[in-house]
mmCIF file with all atom_site columns, C-alpha atoms in Angstrom:
data_model
loop_
_atom_site.group_PDB
_atom_site.id
_atom_site.type_symbol
_atom_site.label_atom_id
_atom_site.label_alt_id
_atom_site.label_comp_id
_atom_site.label_asym_id
_atom_site.label_entity_id
_atom_site.label_seq_id
_atom_site.pdbx_PDB_ins_code
_atom_site.Cartn_x
_atom_site.Cartn_y
_atom_site.Cartn_z
_atom_site.occupancy
_atom_site.B_iso_or_equiv
_atom_site.pdbx_formal_charge
_atom_site.auth_seq_id
_atom_site.auth_comp_id
_atom_site.auth_asym_id
_atom_site.auth_atom_id
_atom_site.pdbx_PDB_model_num
ATOM 1   C CA . MET A 1 1   ? 78.030 133.173 40.297 1.00 39.00 ? 446 MET A CA 1
ATOM 2   C CA . PHE A 1 2   ? 78.197 129.514 41.900 1.00 38.00 ? 447 PHE A CA 1
ATOM 3   C CA . GLN A 1 3   ? 77.112 131.185 45.272 1.00 42.00 ? 448 GLN A CA 1
ATOM 4   C CA . ARG A 1 4   ? 73.944 133.152 43.745 1.00 43.00 ? 449 ARG A CA 1
ATOM 5   C CA . LEU A 1 5   ? 73.272 129.730 41.828 1.00 41.00 ? 450 LEU A CA 1
ATOM 6   C CA . PHE A 1 6   ? 73.278 127.543 45.010 1.00 45.00 ? 451 PHE A CA 1
ATOM 7   C CA . GLY A 1 7   ? 72.694 130.341 47.526 1.00 49.00 ? 452 GLY A CA 1
ATOM 8   C CA . ARG A 1 8   ? 68.859 130.291 45.653 1.00 48.00 ? 453 ARG A CA 1
ATOM 9   C CA . GLU A 1 9   ? 68.501 126.597 45.599 1.00 51.00 ? 454 GLU A CA 1
ATOM 10  C CA . ARG A 1 10  ? 69.072 126.548 49.170 1.00 52.00 ? 455 ARG A CA 1
ATOM 11  C CA . ASN A 1 11  ? 66.919 129.803 49.917 1.00 56.00 ? 456 ASN A CA 1
ATOM 12  C CA . ALA A 1 12  ? 64.211 128.178 48.441 1.00 60.00 ? 457 ALA A CA 1
ATOM 13  C CA . ASN A 1 13  ? 64.643 124.411 49.698 1.00 69.00 ? 458 ASN A CA 1
ATOM 14  C CA . ARG A 1 14  ? 64.868 126.688 53.258 1.00 77.00 ? 459 ARG A CA 1
ATOM 15  C CA . ALA A 1 15  ? 60.988 127.973 52.469 1.00 82.00 ? 460 ALA A CA 1
ATOM 16  C CA . ILE A 1 16  ? 59.870 124.208 51.665 1.00 84.00 ? 461 ILE A CA 1
ATOM 17  C CA . THR A 1 17  ? 61.391 122.972 54.902 1.00 86.00 ? 462 THR A CA 1
ATOM 18  C CA . ASP A 1 18  ? 59.748 126.026 56.676 1.00 90.00 ? 463 ASP A CA 1
ATOM 19  C CA . ALA A 1 19  ? 56.388 124.998 55.027 1.00 92.00 ? 464 ALA A CA 1
ATOM 20  C CA . LEU A 1 20  ? 56.485 121.464 55.988 1.00 94.00 ? 465 LEU A CA 1
ATOM 21  C CA . TYR A 1 21  ? 57.689 122.576 59.809 1.00 93.00 ? 466 TYR A CA 1
ATOM 22  C CA . ALA A 1 22  ? 55.224 124.989 60.724 1.00 94.00 ? 467 ALA A CA 1
ATOM 23  C CA . ARG A 1 23  ? 52.736 122.247 59.243 1.00 95.00 ? 468 ARG A CA 1
ATOM 24  C CA . ILE A 1 24  ? 54.253 119.243 61.536 1.00 95.00 ? 469 ILE A CA 1
ATOM 25  C CA . VAL A 1 25  ? 54.220 121.968 64.167 1.00 95.00 ? 470 VAL A CA 1
ATOM 26  C CA . ALA A 1 26  ? 50.616 122.857 63.179 1.00 96.00 ? 471 ALA A CA 1
ATOM 27  C CA . ALA A 1 27  ? 48.974 119.351 63.393 1.00 97.00 ? 472 ALA A CA 1
ATOM 28  C CA . ALA A 1 28  ? 51.160 118.519 66.891 1.00 96.00 ? 473 ALA A CA 1
ATOM 29  C CA . ARG A 1 29  ? 49.374 121.179 68.233 1.00 96.00 ? 474 ARG A CA 1
ATOM 30  C CA . GLN A 1 30  ? 45.631 119.827 67.753 1.00 97.00 ? 475 GLN A CA 1
ATOM 31  C CA . ALA A 1 31  ? 43.862 121.174 71.281 1.00 96.00 ? 476 ALA A CA 1
ATOM 32  C CA . VAL A 1 32  ? 41.825 117.871 70.848 1.00 97.00 ? 477 VAL A CA 1
ATOM 33  C CA . PHE A 1 33  ? 45.313 115.876 72.385 1.00 97.00 ? 478 PHE A CA 1
ATOM 34  C CA . TYR A 1 34  ? 46.052 118.281 74.993 1.00 97.00 ? 479 TYR A CA 1
ATOM 35  C CA . SER A 1 35  ? 42.059 119.003 76.168 1.00 96.00 ? 480 SER A CA 1
ATOM 36  C CA . ASP A 1 36  ? 40.277 115.241 74.816 1.00 96.00 ? 481 ASP A CA 1
ATOM 37  C CA . TRP A 1 37  ? 43.350 112.743 74.428 1.00 97.00 ? 482 TRP A CA 1
ATOM 38  C CA . ASN A 1 38  ? 45.008 113.582 77.857 1.00 95.00 ? 483 ASN A CA 1
ATOM 39  C CA . VAL A 1 39  ? 48.382 114.208 76.504 1.00 96.00 ? 484 VAL A CA 1
ATOM 40  C CA . PRO A 1 40  ? 50.230 116.346 79.224 1.00 95.00 ? 485 PRO A CA 1
ATOM 41  C CA . ASP A 1 41  ? 50.448 119.975 78.064 1.00 94.00 ? 486 ASP A CA 1
ATOM 42  C CA . THR A 1 42  ? 54.270 120.083 79.666 1.00 90.00 ? 487 THR A CA 1
ATOM 43  C CA . PRO A 1 43  ? 57.276 120.506 77.420 1.00 87.00 ? 488 PRO A CA 1
ATOM 44  C CA . LEU A 1 44  ? 57.867 116.944 77.664 1.00 88.00 ? 489 LEU A CA 1
ATOM 45  C CA . GLY A 1 45  ? 53.923 116.413 75.926 1.00 92.00 ? 490 GLY A CA 1
ATOM 46  C CA . ARG A 1 46  ? 54.857 118.788 73.242 1.00 92.00 ? 491 ARG A CA 1
ATOM 47  C CA . PHE A 1 47  ? 58.265 116.867 72.420 1.00 89.00 ? 492 PHE A CA 1
ATOM 48  C CA . GLU A 1 48  ? 56.137 113.753 71.803 1.00 92.00 ? 493 GLU A CA 1
ATOM 49  C CA . MET A 1 49  ? 53.476 115.820 69.849 1.00 96.00 ? 494 MET A CA 1
ATOM 50  C CA . LEU A 1 50  ? 55.835 116.714 67.316 1.00 94.00 ? 495 LEU A CA 1
ATOM 51  C CA . SER A 1 51  ? 58.616 114.148 67.829 1.00 94.00 ? 496 SER A CA 1
ATOM 52  C CA . LEU A 1 52  ? 55.348 111.842 66.172 1.00 96.00 ? 497 LEU A CA 1
ATOM 53  C CA . HIS A 1 53  ? 54.389 114.206 63.515 1.00 97.00 ? 498 HIS A CA 1
ATOM 54  C CA . LEU A 1 54  ? 57.900 114.834 62.597 1.00 95.00 ? 499 LEU A CA 1
ATOM 55  C CA . TYR A 1 55  ? 58.097 111.291 62.704 1.00 96.00 ? 500 TYR A CA 1
ATOM 56  C CA . LEU A 1 56  ? 55.129 110.837 59.998 1.00 97.00 ? 501 LEU A CA 1
ATOM 57  C CA . VAL A 1 57  ? 56.625 112.817 57.512 1.00 96.00 ? 502 VAL A CA 1
ATOM 58  C CA . GLN A 1 58  ? 59.948 110.856 57.887 1.00 94.00 ? 503 GLN A CA 1
ATOM 59  C CA . HIS A 1 59  ? 58.206 107.786 57.620 1.00 95.00 ? 504 HIS A CA 1
ATOM 60  C CA . ARG A 1 60  ? 56.566 108.748 54.350 1.00 96.00 ? 505 ARG A CA 1
ATOM 61  C CA . LEU A 1 61  ? 60.072 110.340 52.720 1.00 94.00 ? 506 LEU A CA 1
ATOM 62  C CA . ARG A 1 62  ? 61.530 107.559 54.179 1.00 92.00 ? 507 ARG A CA 1
ATOM 63  C CA . GLY A 1 63  ? 63.282 105.938 50.528 1.00 88.00 ? 508 GLY A CA 1
ATOM 64  C CA . GLU A 1 64  ? 62.746 108.352 48.447 1.00 89.00 ? 509 GLU A CA 1
ATOM 65  C CA . GLN A 1 65  ? 65.751 109.630 46.290 1.00 88.00 ? 510 GLN A CA 1
ATOM 66  C CA . GLY A 1 66  ? 66.391 113.633 45.410 1.00 87.00 ? 511 GLY A CA 1
ATOM 67  C CA . VAL A 1 67  ? 65.239 116.281 46.461 1.00 86.00 ? 512 VAL A CA 1
ATOM 68  C CA . ALA A 1 68  ? 63.065 113.991 48.957 1.00 88.00 ? 513 ALA A CA 1
ATOM 69  C CA . ALA A 1 69  ? 65.611 112.955 50.814 1.00 88.00 ? 514 ALA A CA 1
ATOM 70  C CA . GLU A 1 70  ? 67.184 116.493 51.296 1.00 88.00 ? 515 GLU A CA 1
ATOM 71  C CA . VAL A 1 71  ? 64.370 117.912 52.535 1.00 89.00 ? 516 VAL A CA 1
ATOM 72  C CA . ALA A 1 72  ? 63.592 114.968 55.348 1.00 88.00 ? 517 ALA A CA 1
ATOM 73  C CA . GLN A 1 73  ? 67.171 115.193 56.781 1.00 88.00 ? 518 GLN A CA 1
ATOM 74  C CA . VAL A 1 74  ? 67.081 119.133 57.078 1.00 88.00 ? 519 VAL A CA 1
ATOM 75  C CA . LEU A 1 75  ? 63.602 119.055 58.569 1.00 90.00 ? 520 LEU A CA 1
ATOM 76  C CA . ILE A 1 76  ? 65.277 116.688 61.181 1.00 88.00 ? 521 ILE A CA 1
ATOM 77  C CA . ASP A 1 77  ? 68.108 119.498 61.648 1.00 87.00 ? 522 ASP A CA 1
ATOM 78  C CA . GLU A 1 78  ? 65.871 121.867 61.827 1.00 88.00 ? 523 GLU A CA 1
ATOM 79  C CA . PHE A 1 79  ? 63.179 119.842 64.297 1.00 83.00 ? 524 PHE A CA 1
ATOM 80  C CA . PHE A 1 80  ? 66.651 118.904 67.039 1.00 81.00 ? 525 PHE A CA 1
ATOM 81  C CA . LEU A 1 81  ? 67.402 123.181 65.950 1.00 82.00 ? 526 LEU A CA 1
ATOM 82  C CA . ASP A 1 82  ? 63.919 124.093 67.395 1.00 81.00 ? 527 ASP A CA 1
ATOM 83  C CA . VAL A 1 83  ? 64.300 121.265 70.467 1.00 76.00 ? 528 VAL A CA 1
ATOM 84  C CA . GLU A 1 84  ? 67.396 123.098 71.728 1.00 76.00 ? 529 GLU A CA 1
ATOM 85  C CA . HIS A 1 85  ? 66.677 126.427 71.043 1.00 75.00 ? 530 HIS A CA 1
ATOM 86  C CA . SER A 1 86  ? 63.400 125.630 73.366 1.00 75.00 ? 531 SER A CA 1
ATOM 87  C CA . LEU A 1 87  ? 66.063 124.116 76.392 1.00 68.00 ? 532 LEU A CA 1
ATOM 88  C CA . ARG A 1 88  ? 68.180 127.225 76.130 1.00 71.00 ? 533 ARG A CA 1
ATOM 89  C CA . GLU A 1 89  ? 64.703 129.109 76.608 1.00 74.00 ? 534 GLU A CA 1
ATOM 90  C CA . LEU A 1 90  ? 63.643 126.582 79.689 1.00 72.00 ? 535 LEU A CA 1
ATOM 91  C CA . GLY A 1 91  ? 67.423 127.820 81.464 1.00 74.00 ? 536 GLY A CA 1
ATOM 92  C CA . ILE A 1 92  ? 68.984 125.259 80.469 1.00 70.00 ? 537 ILE A CA 1
ATOM 93  C CA . SER A 1 93  ? 72.734 126.225 81.215 1.00 72.00 ? 538 SER A CA 1
ATOM 94  C CA . ASP A 1 94  ? 75.216 125.663 77.738 1.00 73.00 ? 539 ASP A CA 1
ATOM 95  C CA . VAL A 1 95  ? 76.900 122.820 79.633 1.00 71.00 ? 540 VAL A CA 1
ATOM 96  C CA . GLY A 1 96  ? 73.593 121.511 80.304 1.00 70.00 ? 541 GLY A CA 1
ATOM 97  C CA . VAL A 1 97  ? 72.515 121.639 76.522 1.00 70.00 ? 542 VAL A CA 1
ATOM 98  C CA . PRO A 1 98  ? 74.579 118.753 74.923 1.00 74.00 ? 543 PRO A CA 1
ATOM 99  C CA . LYS A 1 99  ? 73.497 116.198 77.822 1.00 78.00 ? 544 LYS A CA 1
ATOM 100 C CA . ARG A 1 100 ? 70.022 116.752 76.881 1.00 76.00 ? 545 ARG A CA 1
ATOM 101 C CA . MET A 1 101 ? 70.175 116.982 73.386 1.00 70.00 ? 546 MET A CA 1
ATOM 102 C CA . LYS A 1 102 ? 71.630 113.582 73.233 1.00 81.00 ? 547 LYS A CA 1
ATOM 103 C CA . LYS A 1 103 ? 69.083 112.258 75.500 1.00 77.00 ? 548 LYS A CA 1
ATOM 104 C CA . LEU A 1 104 ? 66.574 113.316 73.390 1.00 76.00 ? 549 LEU A CA 1
ATOM 105 C CA . ALA A 1 105 ? 67.908 112.632 70.223 1.00 81.00 ? 550 ALA A CA 1
ATOM 106 C CA . LYS A 1 106 ? 68.244 108.799 71.815 1.00 83.00 ? 551 LYS A CA 1
ATOM 107 C CA . MET A 1 107 ? 64.321 109.224 72.975 1.00 82.00 ? 552 MET A CA 1
ATOM 108 C CA . PHE A 1 108 ? 63.185 110.563 69.274 1.00 83.00 ? 553 PHE A CA 1
ATOM 109 C CA . TYR A 1 109 ? 64.849 107.606 67.717 1.00 84.00 ? 554 TYR A CA 1
ATOM 110 C CA . GLY A 1 110 ? 63.632 104.859 69.984 1.00 85.00 ? 555 GLY A CA 1
ATOM 111 C CA . ARG A 1 111 ? 60.144 106.120 69.325 1.00 88.00 ? 556 ARG A CA 1
ATOM 112 C CA . THR A 1 112 ? 60.378 105.822 65.532 1.00 89.00 ? 557 THR A CA 1
ATOM 113 C CA . ALA A 1 113 ? 61.888 102.447 65.549 1.00 89.00 ? 558 ALA A CA 1
ATOM 114 C CA . ALA A 1 114 ? 58.960 101.719 67.802 1.00 90.00 ? 559 ALA A CA 1
ATOM 115 C CA . TYR A 1 115 ? 56.510 103.430 65.760 1.00 94.00 ? 560 TYR A CA 1
ATOM 116 C CA . ASP A 1 116 ? 57.605 101.619 62.793 1.00 92.00 ? 561 ASP A CA 1
ATOM 117 C CA . ASP A 1 117 ? 57.630 98.266  63.567 1.00 90.00 ? 562 ASP A CA 1
ATOM 118 C CA . ALA A 1 118 ? 53.256 99.070  64.965 1.00 93.00 ? 563 ALA A CA 1
ATOM 119 C CA . LEU A 1 119 ? 53.015 100.476 61.091 1.00 93.00 ? 564 LEU A CA 1
ATOM 120 C CA . LYS A 1 120 ? 54.718 97.982  59.241 1.00 91.00 ? 565 LYS A CA 1
ATOM 121 C CA . GLU A 1 121 ? 52.343 95.562  60.935 1.00 91.00 ? 566 GLU A CA 1
ATOM 122 C CA . ASP A 1 122 ? 49.373 97.220  61.751 1.00 90.00 ? 567 ASP A CA 1
ATOM 123 C CA . ASP A 1 123 ? 48.953 96.681  64.944 1.00 95.00 ? 568 ASP A CA 1
ATOM 124 C CA . ARG A 1 124 ? 47.207 99.057  66.543 1.00 95.00 ? 569 ARG A CA 1
ATOM 125 C CA . VAL A 1 125 ? 47.249 97.552  70.237 1.00 96.00 ? 570 VAL A CA 1
ATOM 126 C CA . ALA A 1 126 ? 51.347 97.787  69.983 1.00 96.00 ? 571 ALA A CA 1
ATOM 127 C CA . LEU A 1 127 ? 50.786 101.663 68.862 1.00 96.00 ? 572 LEU A CA 1
ATOM 128 C CA . ALA A 1 128 ? 48.754 102.589 71.341 1.00 96.00 ? 573 ALA A CA 1
ATOM 129 C CA . ALA A 1 129 ? 50.911 100.570 73.975 1.00 95.00 ? 574 ALA A CA 1
ATOM 130 C CA . ALA A 1 130 ? 54.126 102.176 72.361 1.00 94.00 ? 575 ALA A CA 1
ATOM 131 C CA . LEU A 1 131 ? 52.588 106.186 72.389 1.00 96.00 ? 576 LEU A CA 1
ATOM 132 C CA . ALA A 1 132 ? 51.193 104.799 75.928 1.00 95.00 ? 577 ALA A CA 1
ATOM 133 C CA . ARG A 1 133 ? 54.182 104.513 76.766 1.00 92.00 ? 578 ARG A CA 1
ATOM 134 C CA . ASN A 1 134 ? 56.593 107.435 75.712 1.00 92.00 ? 579 ASN A CA 1
ATOM 135 C CA . VAL A 1 135 ? 53.648 110.313 75.814 1.00 93.00 ? 580 VAL A CA 1
ATOM 136 C CA . ARG A 1 136 ? 52.604 109.270 79.258 1.00 93.00 ? 581 ARG A CA 1
ATOM 137 C CA . PRO A 1 137 ? 55.548 107.350 80.935 1.00 88.00 ? 582 PRO A CA 1
ATOM 138 C CA . ASP A 1 138 ? 55.153 106.403 84.686 1.00 83.00 ? 583 ASP A CA 1
ATOM 139 C CA . SER A 1 139 ? 51.194 107.708 84.538 1.00 81.00 ? 584 SER A CA 1
ATOM 140 C CA . GLY A 1 140 ? 49.186 104.911 84.739 1.00 86.00 ? 585 GLY A CA 1
ATOM 141 C CA . PRO A 1 141 ? 46.469 103.254 82.028 1.00 91.00 ? 586 PRO A CA 1
ATOM 142 C CA . TRP A 1 142 ? 45.673 105.804 79.462 1.00 94.00 ? 587 TRP A CA 1
ATOM 143 C CA . PRO A 1 143 ? 42.200 105.552 77.741 1.00 95.00 ? 588 PRO A CA 1
ATOM 144 C CA . GLN A 1 144 ? 42.781 107.695 74.999 1.00 96.00 ? 589 GLN A CA 1
ATOM 145 C CA . ALA A 1 145 ? 45.823 106.500 73.396 1.00 96.00 ? 590 ALA A CA 1
ATOM 146 C CA . PRO A 1 146 ? 43.798 103.816 71.386 1.00 97.00 ? 591 PRO A CA 1
ATOM 147 C CA . LEU A 1 147 ? 42.413 107.204 69.739 1.00 97.00 ? 592 LEU A CA 1
ATOM 148 C CA . LEU A 1 148 ? 46.081 108.419 69.590 1.00 97.00 ? 593 LEU A CA 1
ATOM 149 C CA . ALA A 1 149 ? 46.500 105.114 67.562 1.00 97.00 ? 594 ALA A CA 1
ATOM 150 C CA . ASP A 1 150 ? 44.140 105.616 65.564 1.00 96.00 ? 595 ASP A CA 1
ATOM 151 C CA . TYR A 1 151 ? 45.048 109.109 64.262 1.00 97.00 ? 596 TYR A CA 1
ATOM 152 C CA . VAL A 1 152 ? 48.057 107.683 64.261 1.00 97.00 ? 597 VAL A CA 1
ATOM 153 C CA . CYS A 1 153 ? 47.111 105.143 61.273 1.00 96.00 ? 598 CYS A CA 1
ATOM 154 C CA . GLU A 1 154 ? 45.267 107.511 59.870 1.00 96.00 ? 599 GLU A CA 1
ATOM 155 C CA . ALA A 1 155 ? 48.054 110.181 59.734 1.00 97.00 ? 600 ALA A CA 1
ATOM 156 C CA . SER A 1 156 ? 50.269 108.103 58.085 1.00 96.00 ? 601 SER A CA 1
ATOM 157 C CA . GLN A 1 157 ? 47.760 106.637 55.549 1.00 95.00 ? 602 GLN A CA 1
ATOM 158 C CA . LYS A 1 158 ? 47.082 110.215 54.521 1.00 96.00 ? 603 LYS A CA 1
ATOM 159 C CA . LEU A 1 159 ? 50.209 111.458 54.121 1.00 97.00 ? 604 LEU A CA 1
ATOM 160 C CA . ALA A 1 160 ? 50.789 107.813 51.867 1.00 95.00 ? 605 ALA A CA 1
ATOM 161 C CA . ALA A 1 161 ? 48.420 109.039 50.204 1.00 96.00 ? 606 ALA A CA 1
ATOM 162 C CA . GLN A 1 162 ? 50.212 112.456 49.077 1.00 96.00 ? 607 GLN A CA 1
ATOM 163 C CA . PRO A 1 163 ? 52.310 112.786 45.946 1.00 95.00 ? 608 PRO A CA 1
ATOM 164 C CA . THR A 1 164 ? 55.933 112.803 46.933 1.00 93.00 ? 609 THR A CA 1
ATOM 165 C CA . GLU A 1 165 ? 56.066 115.971 44.947 1.00 92.00 ? 610 GLU A CA 1
ATOM 166 C CA . SER A 1 166 ? 53.784 117.707 46.627 1.00 93.00 ? 611 SER A CA 1
ATOM 167 C CA . ILE A 1 167 ? 55.519 116.722 50.200 1.00 93.00 ? 612 ILE A CA 1
ATOM 168 C CA . VAL A 1 168 ? 58.368 118.362 48.922 1.00 90.00 ? 613 VAL A CA 1
ATOM 169 C CA . ALA A 1 169 ? 56.415 121.625 47.914 1.00 90.00 ? 614 ALA A CA 1
ATOM 170 C CA . GLY A 1 170 ? 55.668 122.296 51.096 1.00 89.00 ? 615 GLY A CA 1
ATOM 171 C CA . VAL A 1 171 ? 52.477 120.726 51.381 1.00 90.00 ? 616 VAL A CA 1
ATOM 172 C CA . ALA A 1 172 ? 51.760 117.848 54.089 1.00 93.00 ? 617 ALA A CA 1
ATOM 173 C CA . ALA A 1 173 ? 48.597 117.533 55.332 1.00 94.00 ? 618 ALA A CA 1
ATOM 174 C CA . PHE A 1 174 ? 46.888 115.700 58.649 1.00 97.00 ? 619 PHE A CA 1
ATOM 175 C CA . PRO A 1 175 ? 43.938 114.845 59.073 1.00 96.00 ? 620 PRO A CA 1
ATOM 176 C CA . ALA A 1 176 ? 41.714 116.294 62.352 1.00 95.00 ? 621 ALA A CA 1
ATOM 177 C CA . ALA A 1 177 ? 42.959 114.796 65.575 1.00 95.00 ? 622 ALA A CA 1
ATOM 178 C CA . GLY A 1 178 ? 38.939 113.413 67.040 1.00 86.00 ? 623 GLY A CA 1
ATOM 179 C CA . ALA A 1 179 ? 36.904 114.275 63.427 1.00 74.00 ? 624 ALA A CA 1
ATOM 180 C CA . ALA A 1 180 ? 35.832 110.654 63.334 1.00 53.00 ? 625 ALA A CA 1
#
């Protein structure tokens, strides 16, 4: 009996996190990032954009309690499972996956700290610099970094305006990149 009750709740939460994760992935795959803003259309470039969008939802849910906190944690878990699956699809061996996962987790959490600082100070120049450093490392000047920084600020504001109840119901709305 208990398993049936708890199993239903877990399945409901799974449906919610699947819906949220699908929205995050769709937002990260907006063509303008890769075609107009010169985000590298590579596994690492896609990791960066997915990380950025997951960060935005995590940033919005930070400090929330109850279901919102649970959903935030399940999203992180889903993200890292997805990354691990992608590494395996790329042909990384079973021995190499844990090492790469550790590196990618460190990258993700390092980026969240840099993005947090810039968003907290509403410093688009610092945000653009952090994005350039992370999205296009060793590529020299990136004139589109301020466009991505503007998008991140707009997405953060749009998510902040959404009721928590809406987000934990599986709806997270991101702006269209390049619409302004």
